[in-house]
Coordinates of C-alpha atoms in Angstrom, one line a residue:
X1 CA 0.1 -0.1 0.0
X2 CA 2.7 2.4 1.0
X3 CA 4.6 1.5 -2.4
X4 CA 1.6 2.3 -4.3
X5 CA 1.0 5.6 -2.5
X6 CA 4.7 6.5 -3.1
X7 CA 4.4 5.4 -6.8
X8 CA 1.2 7.6 -7.1
X9 CA 2.8 10.6 -5.5
X10 CA 6.0 10.3 -7.9
X11 CA 3.6 10.0 -11.1
X12 CA 1.7 13.1 -9.9
X13 CA 5.0 15.0 -9.3
X14 CA 6.5 13.9 -12.5
X15 CA 3.3 15.0 -14.2
X16 CA 3.4 18.5 -12.6
X17 CA 7.0 18.8 -13.7
X18 CA 6.1 17.8 -17.2
X19 CA 3.1 20.2 -17.4
X20 CA 5.3 23.0 -16.1
X21 CA 7.8 22.3 -18.6
X22 CA 5.3 22.3 -21.4
X23 CA 3.8 25.4 -20.2
X24 CA 7.1 27.1 -19.8
X25 CA 8.1 26.0 -23.4
X26 CA 4.8 27.1 -25.0
X27 CA 5.3 30.5 -23.1
X28 CA 8.9 30.7 -24.3
X29 CA 8.0 30.2 -28.0
X30 CA 5.1 32.6 -27.8
X31 CA 7.3 35.3 -26.2
X32 CA 10.1 34.9 -28.4
X33 CA 7.8 35.0 -31.6
X34 CA 6.2 38.3 -30.3
X35 CA 9.6 39.7 -29.8
X36 CA 11.1 38.5 -33.1
X37 CA 11.9 41.1 -35.6
X38 CA 11.9 44.1 -33.5
X39 CA 14.9 46.3 -33.7
X40 CA 17.6 45.3 -31.5
X41 CA 21.1 43.2 -31.4
X42 CA 21.0 39.7 -33.2
X43 CA 18.2 37.6 -31.9
X44 CA 18.1 33.9 -31.3
X45 CA 14.6 32.2 -32.0
X46 CA 15.0 30.4 -28.7
X47 CA 17.5 32.1 -26.6
X48 CA 16.5 35.7 -27.4
X49 CA 19.3 38.0 -26.4
X50 CA 20.7 35.7 -23.9
X51 CA 23.9 35.1 -26.0
X52 CA 24.3 38.7 -26.5
X53 CA 23.8 39.1 -22.7
X54 CA 26.6 36.8 -22.0
X55 CA 28.9 38.6 -24.5
X56 CA 28.1 41.9 -22.9
X57 CA 28.7 40.5 -19.4
X58 CA 32.4 39.4 -20.6
X59 CA 33.0 42.6 -21.9
X60 CA 32.1 45.0 -19.0
X61 CA 33.1 44.8 -15.3
X62 CA 30.4 42.9 -13.3
X63 CA 29.4 46.0 -11.2
X64 CA 28.5 48.5 -14.0
X65 CA 25.4 50.3 -14.0
X66 CA 22.8 49.3 -16.8
X67 CA 23.4 52.5 -18.6
X68 CA 26.7 51.0 -19.8
X69 CA 24.9 48.0 -21.0
X70 CA 22.7 49.9 -23.2
X71 CA 25.7 52.1 -24.4
X72 CA 27.9 49.1 -25.1
X73 CA 25.0 47.4 -27.2
X74 CA 24.2 50.5 -29.2
X75 CA 27.9 50.9 -30.1
X76 CA 28.6 47.3 -30.7
X77 CA 25.7 46.5 -32.9
X78 CA 25.3 50.0 -34.5
X79 CA 21.7 50.3 -33.1
X80 CA 19.4 53.0 -34.0
X81 CA 17.1 55.7 -32.2
X82 CA 15.7 53.0 -30.0
X83 CA 16.1 49.1 -29.7
X84 CA 14.7 46.1 -27.8
X85 CA 16.6 43.6 -25.5
X86 CA 15.1 40.6 -24.5
X87 CA 16.9 38.3 -21.8
X88 CA 13.6 36.8 -20.5
X89 CA 13.2 34.8 -18.4
X90 CA 16.2 36.4 -16.5
X91 CA 14.6 39.8 -16.7
X92 CA 11.8 41.5 -18.4
X93 CA 12.2 42.8 -21.9
X94 CA 13.4 46.3 -22.2
X95 CA 12.9 49.0 -24.8
X96 CA 15.9 51.4 -24.7
X97 CA 15.3 54.7 -26.3
X98 CA 18.3 56.8 -27.5
X99 CA 16.4 59.7 -29.3
X100 CA 15.1 62.9 -27.9
X101 CA 11.7 63.0 -29.7
X102 CA 10.9 59.4 -29.2
X103 CA 12.0 59.8 -25.4
X104 CA 9.6 62.9 -25.0
X105 CA 6.8 60.7 -26.7
X106 CA 6.9 58.3 -23.8
X107 CA 7.6 60.8 -21.0
X108 CA 6.2 64.2 -21.9
X109 CA 3.2 63.4 -24.4
X110 CA 2.2 60.3 -23.0
X111 CA 3.7 60.1 -19.6
X112 CA 3.9 56.4 -19.2
X113 CA 3.6 55.0 -15.7
X114 CA 6.6 54.2 -13.5
X115 CA 7.5 50.5 -14.0
X116 CA 6.2 48.2 -11.0
X117 CA 9.9 47.1 -10.7
X118 CA 10.6 50.6 -9.4
X119 CA 8.2 50.1 -6.5
X120 CA 9.6 46.6 -5.8
X121 CA 13.2 48.0 -5.8
X122 CA 12.4 50.8 -3.5
X123 CA 9.5 49.7 -1.2
X124 CA 11.5 48.1 1.5
X125 CA 13.7 51.4 1.8
X126 CA 11.5 54.2 1.2
X127 CA 8.0 52.7 1.8
X128 CA 5.0 51.6 -0.5
X129 CA 3.6 55.3 -1.0
X130 CA 7.1 56.9 -2.1
X131 CA 6.7 59.4 -4.7
X132 CA 9.6 58.0 -6.8
X133 CA 7.6 54.8 -7.7
X134 CA 3.8 55.9 -7.1
X135 CA 1.4 56.4 -10.0
X136 CA -1.9 57.9 -10.6
X137 CA -3.8 59.5 -7.9
X138 CA -1.2 58.6 -5.3
X139 CA 1.6 60.3 -7.3
X140 CA -0.5 63.3 -8.2
X141 CA -1.4 64.1 -4.8
X142 CA 1.9 63.8 -3.4
X143 CA 3.3 66.2 -6.2
X144 CA 0.6 68.8 -5.5
X145 CA 1.2 68.7 -1.7
X146 CA 5.0 69.1 -2.0
X147 CA 5.5 71.3 -5.0
X148 CA 5.6 74.4 -2.7
X149 CA 8.3 73.1 -0.8
X150 CA 10.7 73.2 -3.8
X151 CA 9.5 76.7 -5.0
X152 CA 12.2 79.1 -5.9
X153 CA 11.0 81.7 -3.4
X154 CA 11.1 79.1 -0.7
X155 CA 14.4 77.7 -1.6
X156 CA 16.0 81.1 -1.4
X157 CA 15.1 81.3 2.2
X158 CA 17.2 78.4 3.0
X159 CA 20.3 79.4 1.2
X160 CA 21.9 80.9 4.3
X161 CA 21.7 77.4 5.9
X162 CA 23.2 75.7 2.8
X163 CA 26.2 78.4 3.0
X164 CA 26.8 77.2 6.5
X165 CA 27.1 73.6 5.7
X166 CA 29.1 74.4 2.7
X167 CA 31.7 76.5 4.7
X168 CA 32.1 73.4 6.7
X169 CA 32.6 71.5 3.6
X170 CA 35.4 73.9 2.7
X171 CA 37.0 73.4 6.1
X172 CA 37.0 69.6 5.6
X173 CA 38.4 69.8 2.4
X174 CA 41.0 72.1 3.6
X175 CA 42.0 69.6 6.2
X176 CA 42.3 66.9 3.6
X177 CA 44.5 69.1 1.4
X178 CA 46.7 69.9 4.5
X179 CA 47.2 66.3 5.3
X180 CA 47.6 65.2 1.6
X181 CA 45.4 62.1 2.5
X182 CA 43.5 60.2 -0.2
X183 CA 39.8 60.7 0.2
X184 CA 36.8 59.3 -1.4
X185 CA 35.3 62.6 -2.7
X186 CA 31.9 61.3 -3.1
X187 CA 31.7 60.3 0.4
X188 CA 32.6 63.7 1.5
X189 CA 30.2 65.3 -0.6
X190 CA 27.5 62.7 0.5
X191 CA 27.9 64.1 4.1
X192 CA 27.2 67.5 3.0
X193 CA 24.4 66.7 1.0
X194 CA 22.8 64.8 4.0
X195 CA 23.3 68.0 6.0
X196 CA 21.8 70.2 3.5
X197 CA 18.8 68.0 2.7
X198 CA 18.2 67.6 6.4
X199 CA 17.7 71.4 6.6
X200 CA 15.2 71.7 3.9
X201 CA 13.3 68.7 4.8
X202 CA 13.5 68.6 8.6
X203 CA 14.7 72.0 9.5
X204 CA 17.5 70.6 11.6
X205 CA 21.4 70.5 11.1
X206 CA 22.4 66.7 11.0
X207 CA 25.9 67.8 11.4
X208 CA 27.2 64.5 9.7
X209 CA 30.3 66.0 8.2
X210 CA 32.0 66.3 11.6
X211 CA 30.3 63.5 13.7
X212 CA 28.2 60.3 13.2
X213 CA 24.5 60.9 12.9
X214 CA 21.9 58.0 13.5
X215 CA 19.6 58.8 10.6
X216 CA 22.5 59.3 8.1
X217 CA 24.2 56.1 9.2
X218 CA 21.0 54.1 8.8
X219 CA 20.4 55.6 5.4
X220 CA 23.9 54.8 4.3
X221 CA 23.6 51.1 5.4
X222 CA 20.1 50.8 3.6
X223 CA 21.9 52.1 0.4
X224 CA 24.2 49.2 0.7
X225 CA 21.4 46.8 0.8
X226 CA 19.4 48.8 -2.1
X227 CA 22.4 48.4 -4.3
X228 CA 22.5 44.6 -4.1
X229 CA 18.7 44.2 -4.4
X230 CA 17.1 42.9 -7.6
X231 CA 20.3 42.2 -9.5
X232 CA 21.6 39.3 -11.3
X233 CA 24.7 39.5 -9.3
X234 CA 22.9 39.0 -5.9
X235 CA 20.2 36.5 -6.9
X236 CA 19.3 35.4 -3.3
X237 CA 19.4 38.9 -1.9
X238 CA 15.6 39.1 -1.7
X239 CA 15.5 36.0 0.5
X240 CA 18.6 36.4 2.6
X241 CA 17.0 36.2 6.1
X242 CA 20.0 38.4 7.8
X243 CA 19.8 40.8 5.0
X244 CA 16.3 41.3 5.3
X245 CA 16.6 41.6 9.1
X246 CA 19.2 44.2 8.5
X247 CA 16.8 46.1 6.2
X248 CA 14.0 46.0 8.6
X249 CA 16.1 47.2 11.7
X250 CA 17.5 50.1 9.5
X251 CA 13.9 51.0 8.4
X252 CA 13.0 51.0 12.0
X253 CA 15.6 53.4 12.9
X254 CA 14.8 55.9 9.8
X255 CA 11.1 55.5 10.6
X256 CA 11.5 56.4 14.2
X257 CA 13.7 59.3 13.7
X258 CA 11.5 60.7 10.9
X259 CA 8.4 60.0 12.9
X260 CA 9.5 61.7 16.0
X261 CA 10.4 64.7 14.0
X262 CA 6.9 64.8 12.5
X263 CA 5.1 64.1 15.8
X264 CA 7.1 66.9 17.6
X265 CA 6.3 69.4 15.0
X266 CA 2.7 68.4 14.8
X267 CA 2.4 68.6 18.7
X268 CA 4.1 72.1 18.6
X269 CA 1.9 73.6 16.0
X270 CA -0.9 75.9 16.9
X271 CA -3.7 77.7 14.7
X272 CA -1.7 80.6 13.9
X273 CA 1.4 78.4 12.5
X274 CA -1.2 76.4 10.1
X275 CA -1.5 79.4 7.9
X276 CA 2.2 80.6 8.1
X277 CA 4.6 80.3 5.4
X278 CA 6.1 76.7 5.5
X279 CA 9.7 76.4 6.4
X280 CA 10.5 72.9 5.7
X281 CA 9.0 69.8 3.9
X282 CA 7.4 68.7 7.2
X283 CA 5.7 72.2 7.3
X284 CA 4.3 71.7 3.9
X285 CA 3.1 68.5 4.8
X286 CA 1.2 69.4 7.9
X287 CA 0.0 72.8 6.5
X288 CA -1.7 70.5 3.7
X289 CA -3.0 68.1 6.4
X290 CA -4.6 70.8 8.3
X291 CA -6.2 72.2 5.4
X292 CA -7.7 68.9 4.4
X293 CA -9.0 68.2 7.8
X294 CA -9.6 71.6 9.3
X295 CA -7.9 73.0 12.5
X296 CA -10.3 72.1 15.0
X297 CA -9.1 71.2 18.5
X298 CA -9.8 67.5 18.1
X299 CA -7.9 67.3 14.6
X300 CA -5.1 69.2 16.1
X301 CA -4.4 66.7 18.9
X302 CA -4.4 63.5 16.8
X303 CA -2.6 62.8 13.6
X304 CA -4.1 60.4 11.0
X305 CA -2.2 57.3 10.9
X306 CA -2.6 57.0 7.0
X307 CA -1.1 60.5 6.6
X308 CA 1.6 59.9 8.9
X309 CA 2.7 56.8 7.1
X310 CA 2.6 58.7 3.7
X311 CA 4.6 61.6 5.1
X312 CA 7.3 59.6 6.3
X313 CA 7.6 57.7 3.0
X314 CA 7.7 61.0 1.4
X315 CA 10.3 62.5 3.7
X316 CA 12.5 59.3 3.1
X317 CA 12.3 59.7 -0.5
X318 CA 13.5 63.3 -0.5
X319 CA 16.1 62.8 2.0
X320 CA 17.4 59.7 -0.2
X321 CA 17.0 61.5 -3.5
X322 CA 18.3 64.8 -2.2
X323 CA 21.7 63.4 -0.8
X324 CA 22.1 60.5 -3.4
X325 CA 22.2 62.5 -6.8
X326 CA 23.6 65.7 -5.5
X327 CA 26.8 64.1 -3.9
X328 CA 27.6 62.3 -7.1
X329 CA 27.1 65.6 -9.0
X330 CA 29.4 67.5 -6.6
X331 CA 32.2 64.8 -6.8
X332 CA 32.0 64.3 -10.4
X333 CA 32.2 68.0 -11.1
X334 CA 35.5 68.3 -9.3
X335 CA 36.7 65.2 -11.1
X336 CA 35.8 66.7 -14.7
X337 CA 37.3 69.9 -13.7
X338 CA 40.5 68.2 -13.0
X339 CA 40.7 67.1 -16.5
X340 CA 39.9 70.2 -18.0
X341 CA 42.4 73.2 -17.3
X342 CA 40.6 75.4 -19.5
X343 CA 37.2 75.1 -17.9
X344 CA 38.8 75.6 -14.5
X345 CA 40.5 79.0 -15.5
X346 CA 37.2 80.2 -17.0
X347 CA 35.2 79.2 -14.1
X348 CA 37.5 81.0 -11.5
X349 CA 37.6 84.0 -13.6
X350 CA 33.7 84.2 -13.6
X351 CA 33.8 83.5 -9.8
X352 CA 36.5 86.2 -9.1
X353 CA 34.4 88.8 -11.0
X354 CA 31.2 87.9 -9.3
X355 CA 32.4 87.2 -5.6
X356 CA 34.8 89.0 -3.1
X357 CA 38.4 87.3 -2.8
X358 CA 37.8 85.3 0.2
X359 CA 35.6 82.2 1.2
X360 CA 34.2 84.1 4.4
X361 CA 33.4 87.3 2.1
X362 CA 31.8 85.1 -0.5
X363 CA 29.7 83.2 2.0
X364 CA 28.5 86.5 3.5
X365 CA 27.7 87.9 -0.1
X366 CA 25.5 84.9 -1.0
X367 CA 23.6 84.9 2.5
X368 CA 23.0 88.6 1.8
X369 CA 21.9 88.2 -1.8
X370 CA 20.9 84.4 -2.5
X371 CA 19.8 85.6 -6.1
X372 CA 23.3 86.2 -7.1
X373 CA 23.7 82.5 -7.7
X374 CA 21.7 83.0 -10.9
X375 CA 24.4 85.4 -12.3
X376 CA 26.9 82.4 -12.9
X377 CA 26.4 81.1 -16.3
X378 CA 29.6 79.4 -16.7
X379 CA 29.3 77.7 -13.4
X380 CA 25.8 76.5 -14.6
X381 CA 27.3 75.3 -17.7
X382 CA 30.0 73.2 -15.8
X383 CA 27.0 71.6 -13.9
X384 CA 24.9 70.9 -16.9
X385 CA 28.0 69.4 -18.5
X386 CA 28.6 67.1 -15.5
X387 CA 25.2 66.0 -15.5
X388 CA 25.4 65.3 -19.4
X389 CA 28.4 63.0 -18.9
X390 CA 27.3 61.4 -15.6
X391 CA 23.4 61.5 -15.1
X392 CA 22.9 60.0 -11.5
X393 CA 19.4 59.0 -12.1
X394 CA 17.1 57.7 -14.9
X395 CA 13.3 57.1 -15.4
X396 CA 12.0 53.5 -15.8
X397 CA 8.5 53.3 -17.2
X398 CA 6.0 50.4 -18.2
X399 CA 4.8 50.2 -21.9
X400 CA 1.2 50.6 -22.7
X401 CA -0.9 48.8 -25.4
X402 CA -2.3 52.1 -26.6
X403 CA 1.1 53.9 -27.0
X404 CA 3.4 53.2 -30.0
X405 CA 6.7 54.9 -31.1
X406 CA 7.7 55.9 -34.6
X407 CA 11.2 55.4 -36.0
X408 CA 12.2 59.1 -37.1
X409 CA 14.1 57.6 -39.9
X410 CA 11.7 55.1 -41.6
X411 CA 8.5 56.1 -40.3
X412 CA 7.8 52.7 -39.0
X413 CA 5.9 52.0 -35.8
X414 CA 6.7 49.7 -32.9
X415 CA 4.8 48.8 -29.6
X416 CA 5.9 50.1 -26.3
X417 CA 4.3 46.9 -24.9
X418 CA 5.4 43.9 -27.1
X419 CA 5.2 41.6 -23.9
X420 CA 3.6 42.1 -20.7
X421 CA 5.8 44.0 -18.3
X422 CA 8.1 45.6 -21.0
X423 CA 10.4 48.1 -19.5
X424 CA 10.6 51.4 -21.4
X425 CA 13.9 53.0 -20.6
X426 CA 14.8 56.6 -22.2
X427 CA 18.5 56.5 -21.3
X428 CA 19.9 60.1 -20.3
X429 CA 23.5 58.4 -20.3
X430 CA 23.3 57.1 -23.9
X431 CA 21.7 60.3 -25.1
X432 CA 24.1 62.6 -23.3
X433 CA 27.2 60.7 -24.9
X434 CA 26.0 60.6 -28.4
X435 CA 28.0 62.7 -31.0
X436 CA 24.8 63.2 -33.0
X437 CA 23.4 65.5 -30.4
X438 CA 26.5 66.6 -28.6
X439 CA 29.7 67.0 -30.9
X440 CA 32.8 65.8 -29.0
X441 CA 30.6 64.0 -26.6
X442 CA 33.2 62.2 -24.4
X443 CA 34.9 65.7 -23.7
X444 CA 34.2 68.0 -20.7
X445 CA 33.2 71.3 -22.7
X446 CA 30.9 73.7 -20.6
X447 CA 31.2 76.2 -23.5
X448 CA 28.5 74.1 -25.2
X449 CA 25.9 75.4 -22.9
X450 CA 26.6 79.0 -23.5
X451 CA 24.7 81.2 -26.0
X452 CA 27.8 82.0 -28.0
X453 CA 28.9 78.1 -28.0
X454 CA 31.3 77.4 -30.8
X455 CA 29.9 73.9 -30.4
X456 CA 26.4 73.0 -31.9
X457 CA 23.6 73.2 -29.5
X458 CA 21.8 70.0 -28.6
X459 CA 18.2 69.4 -29.7
X460 CA 15.6 69.7 -27.1
X461 CA 15.2 66.6 -25.2
X462 CA 18.8 65.4 -25.6
X463 CA 19.7 66.6 -22.1
X464 CA 17.5 65.0 -19.5
X465 CA 19.4 64.0 -16.3
X466 CA 16.2 65.3 -14.4
X467 CA 13.9 64.0 -17.0
X468 CA 11.2 65.8 -18.5
X469 CA 7.6 66.2 -18.5
X470 CA 5.1 66.0 -15.6
X471 CA 7.5 63.4 -13.7
X472 CA 10.7 65.6 -14.0
X473 CA 12.6 65.8 -10.7
X474 CA 10.9 67.8 -8.2
X475 CA 14.3 68.8 -6.5
X476 CA 16.2 69.7 -9.7
X477 CA 16.4 73.6 -8.9
X478 CA 17.3 72.8 -5.2
X479 CA 20.2 70.5 -6.5
X480 CA 21.5 72.8 -8.9
X481 CA 21.6 75.7 -6.2
X482 CA 23.2 73.6 -3.8
X483 CA 26.0 72.6 -6.3
X484 CA 26.3 76.3 -7.2
X485 CA 27.0 77.1 -3.5
X486 CA 29.7 74.6 -3.5
X487 CA 31.2 75.8 -6.8
X488 CA 31.2 79.3 -5.4
X489 CA 32.8 78.5 -2.0
X490 CA 35.3 75.9 -3.1
X491 CA 36.3 76.0 -6.8
X492 CA 38.8 78.8 -6.2
X493 CA 40.2 77.4 -3.1
X494 CA 40.9 73.8 -4.1
X495 CA 41.6 71.5 -7.1
X496 CA 41.2 67.8 -7.2
X497 CA 43.7 65.2 -8.4
X498 CA 42.4 61.6 -9.0
X499 CA 44.4 58.8 -7.4
X500 CA 43.8 55.2 -8.7
X501 CA 44.8 51.9 -7.2
X502 CA 46.7 49.8 -9.5
X503 CA 44.8 47.5 -11.9
X504 CA 41.4 49.2 -11.4
X505 CA 39.0 48.3 -13.9
X506 CA 37.6 50.8 -16.5
X507 CA 35.0 51.2 -19.2
X508 CA 36.1 52.6 -22.4
X509 CA 39.2 54.0 -20.7
X510 CA 37.2 55.6 -17.8
X511 CA 37.9 54.3 -14.4
X512 CA 35.2 56.6 -12.8
X513 CA 32.5 54.6 -14.6
X514 CA 28.9 54.4 -13.3
X515 CA 27.8 51.6 -10.9
X516 CA 24.6 50.9 -9.4
X517 CA 24.7 51.9 -5.8
X518 CA 21.1 53.2 -5.1
X519 CA 21.4 55.3 -8.0
X520 CA 24.3 55.6 -10.6
X521 CA 27.4 56.2 -8.6
X522 CA 31.1 56.7 -9.5
X523 CA 33.3 53.6 -9.1
X524 CA 35.6 54.0 -6.3
X525 CA 33.7 57.1 -5.0
X526 CA 36.0 59.3 -6.9
X527 CA 39.4 58.7 -5.0
X528 CA 42.0 61.6 -4.9
X529 CA 43.6 64.4 -3.2
X530 CA 42.5 68.0 -2.6
X531 CA 45.1 70.7 -3.2
X532 CA 44.8 74.4 -1.9
X533 CA 45.2 77.0 -4.6
X534 CA 47.3 79.4 -2.2
X535 CA 44.2 81.6 -1.4
X536 CA 43.2 83.0 1.8
X537 CA 39.8 81.7 3.4

């Protein structure tokens, strides 16, 4: 009887396996048939682009950001304005867009939804309601609520605090220069960016440039886990119990810290404050909450749990995005300036014309008149050129059965959703390094952004490090403003010299290539030495 039972169980299990294999084979052939013939690298009728993926993996360092995959494929196979990449079942099929008008078609004209993989990637770290991954009503509501916190008029009121933090950065860079130690410039800039975003979002000084901070440390630990989530290099990351426990523990620290700040601000408010001009992102959130619910005595005593959860998620998103991309831009700007002496001399001439000679006097000048930062065309050009060459972030959308794209050369139309779950990726990195849009694309040429530029101007939509359309980066103006303050206070005082370890990997001769570490981060953290320029501070 037992033998019969075991035999029956084996037959049932075998039948299940066979049925699954048959189902998988049918699904595979249907998938490959629908992807066959679309623009892209050579396509195998059974394996799809898996052989190409293997070739690509052998040609690039294992930790590169996907930006380098798409750039490598376009160059290796001379691909056109867009192409498809299908490594299913290893990952969803992807439509990579490398042409400005086509990119605008899916982000500006049609504004495709963020891909579900974005929420999956971020939810453990930023919560399920985070603005970066949300769609529909949830996203629209969050964008409407927090837009006032990033208005120019409001940002100018926090410039004095930003200057204070950048003065501290100048001191830190001076100490590094005096010691001649090799530093990771991105790490130094990251601590500054945490302090600055803390002032804007929370209205507090985190002081992480000089000492350890509970919130900053927890965020930095989460970033390590975020960088290893959902990648081929760490296929078991999502089921590693120790990692999941660490993520949960860090999340409790972050949520607890931000929740206490929110609760304290809520408890201290009174009716006169609810109509006052908001001072921080928390103030913006509370003002909206009070407007929606009314400022009765009962509502002022108890915060709605759903609102509290959503507010914490959005604050985490602003802290994460605000420190992450800006620190990358600051460090890469110094790096690119170190490769372009002509840009350094032009930039310093502009700063010397605009500001007093010393750091202290320049800081006082900016505090007194924050709008003077708008009078720096060459500094702005340097920032735009850095973001062109090294965009820290990109948008990832999901295709729609009702949205098609048109090849600008042939007029042929193609689907954005040839298969369920197709990723639509307008790639700012590939666009920014295309000679068709940016002549001498691999060179750092800030002059290309000036009205009198000797280099041809790029078409609208080719530069998109903050994306375009309704879902452009809400904090783009704030980020550029912070970098301008850094340039104004530090670019005349210091120069950077990269120092690379022996045998370090490179991509197309660039050792400071992009790697996935939350966003696109410079490999090695931009290692090097700071040098003083012999000026008084």
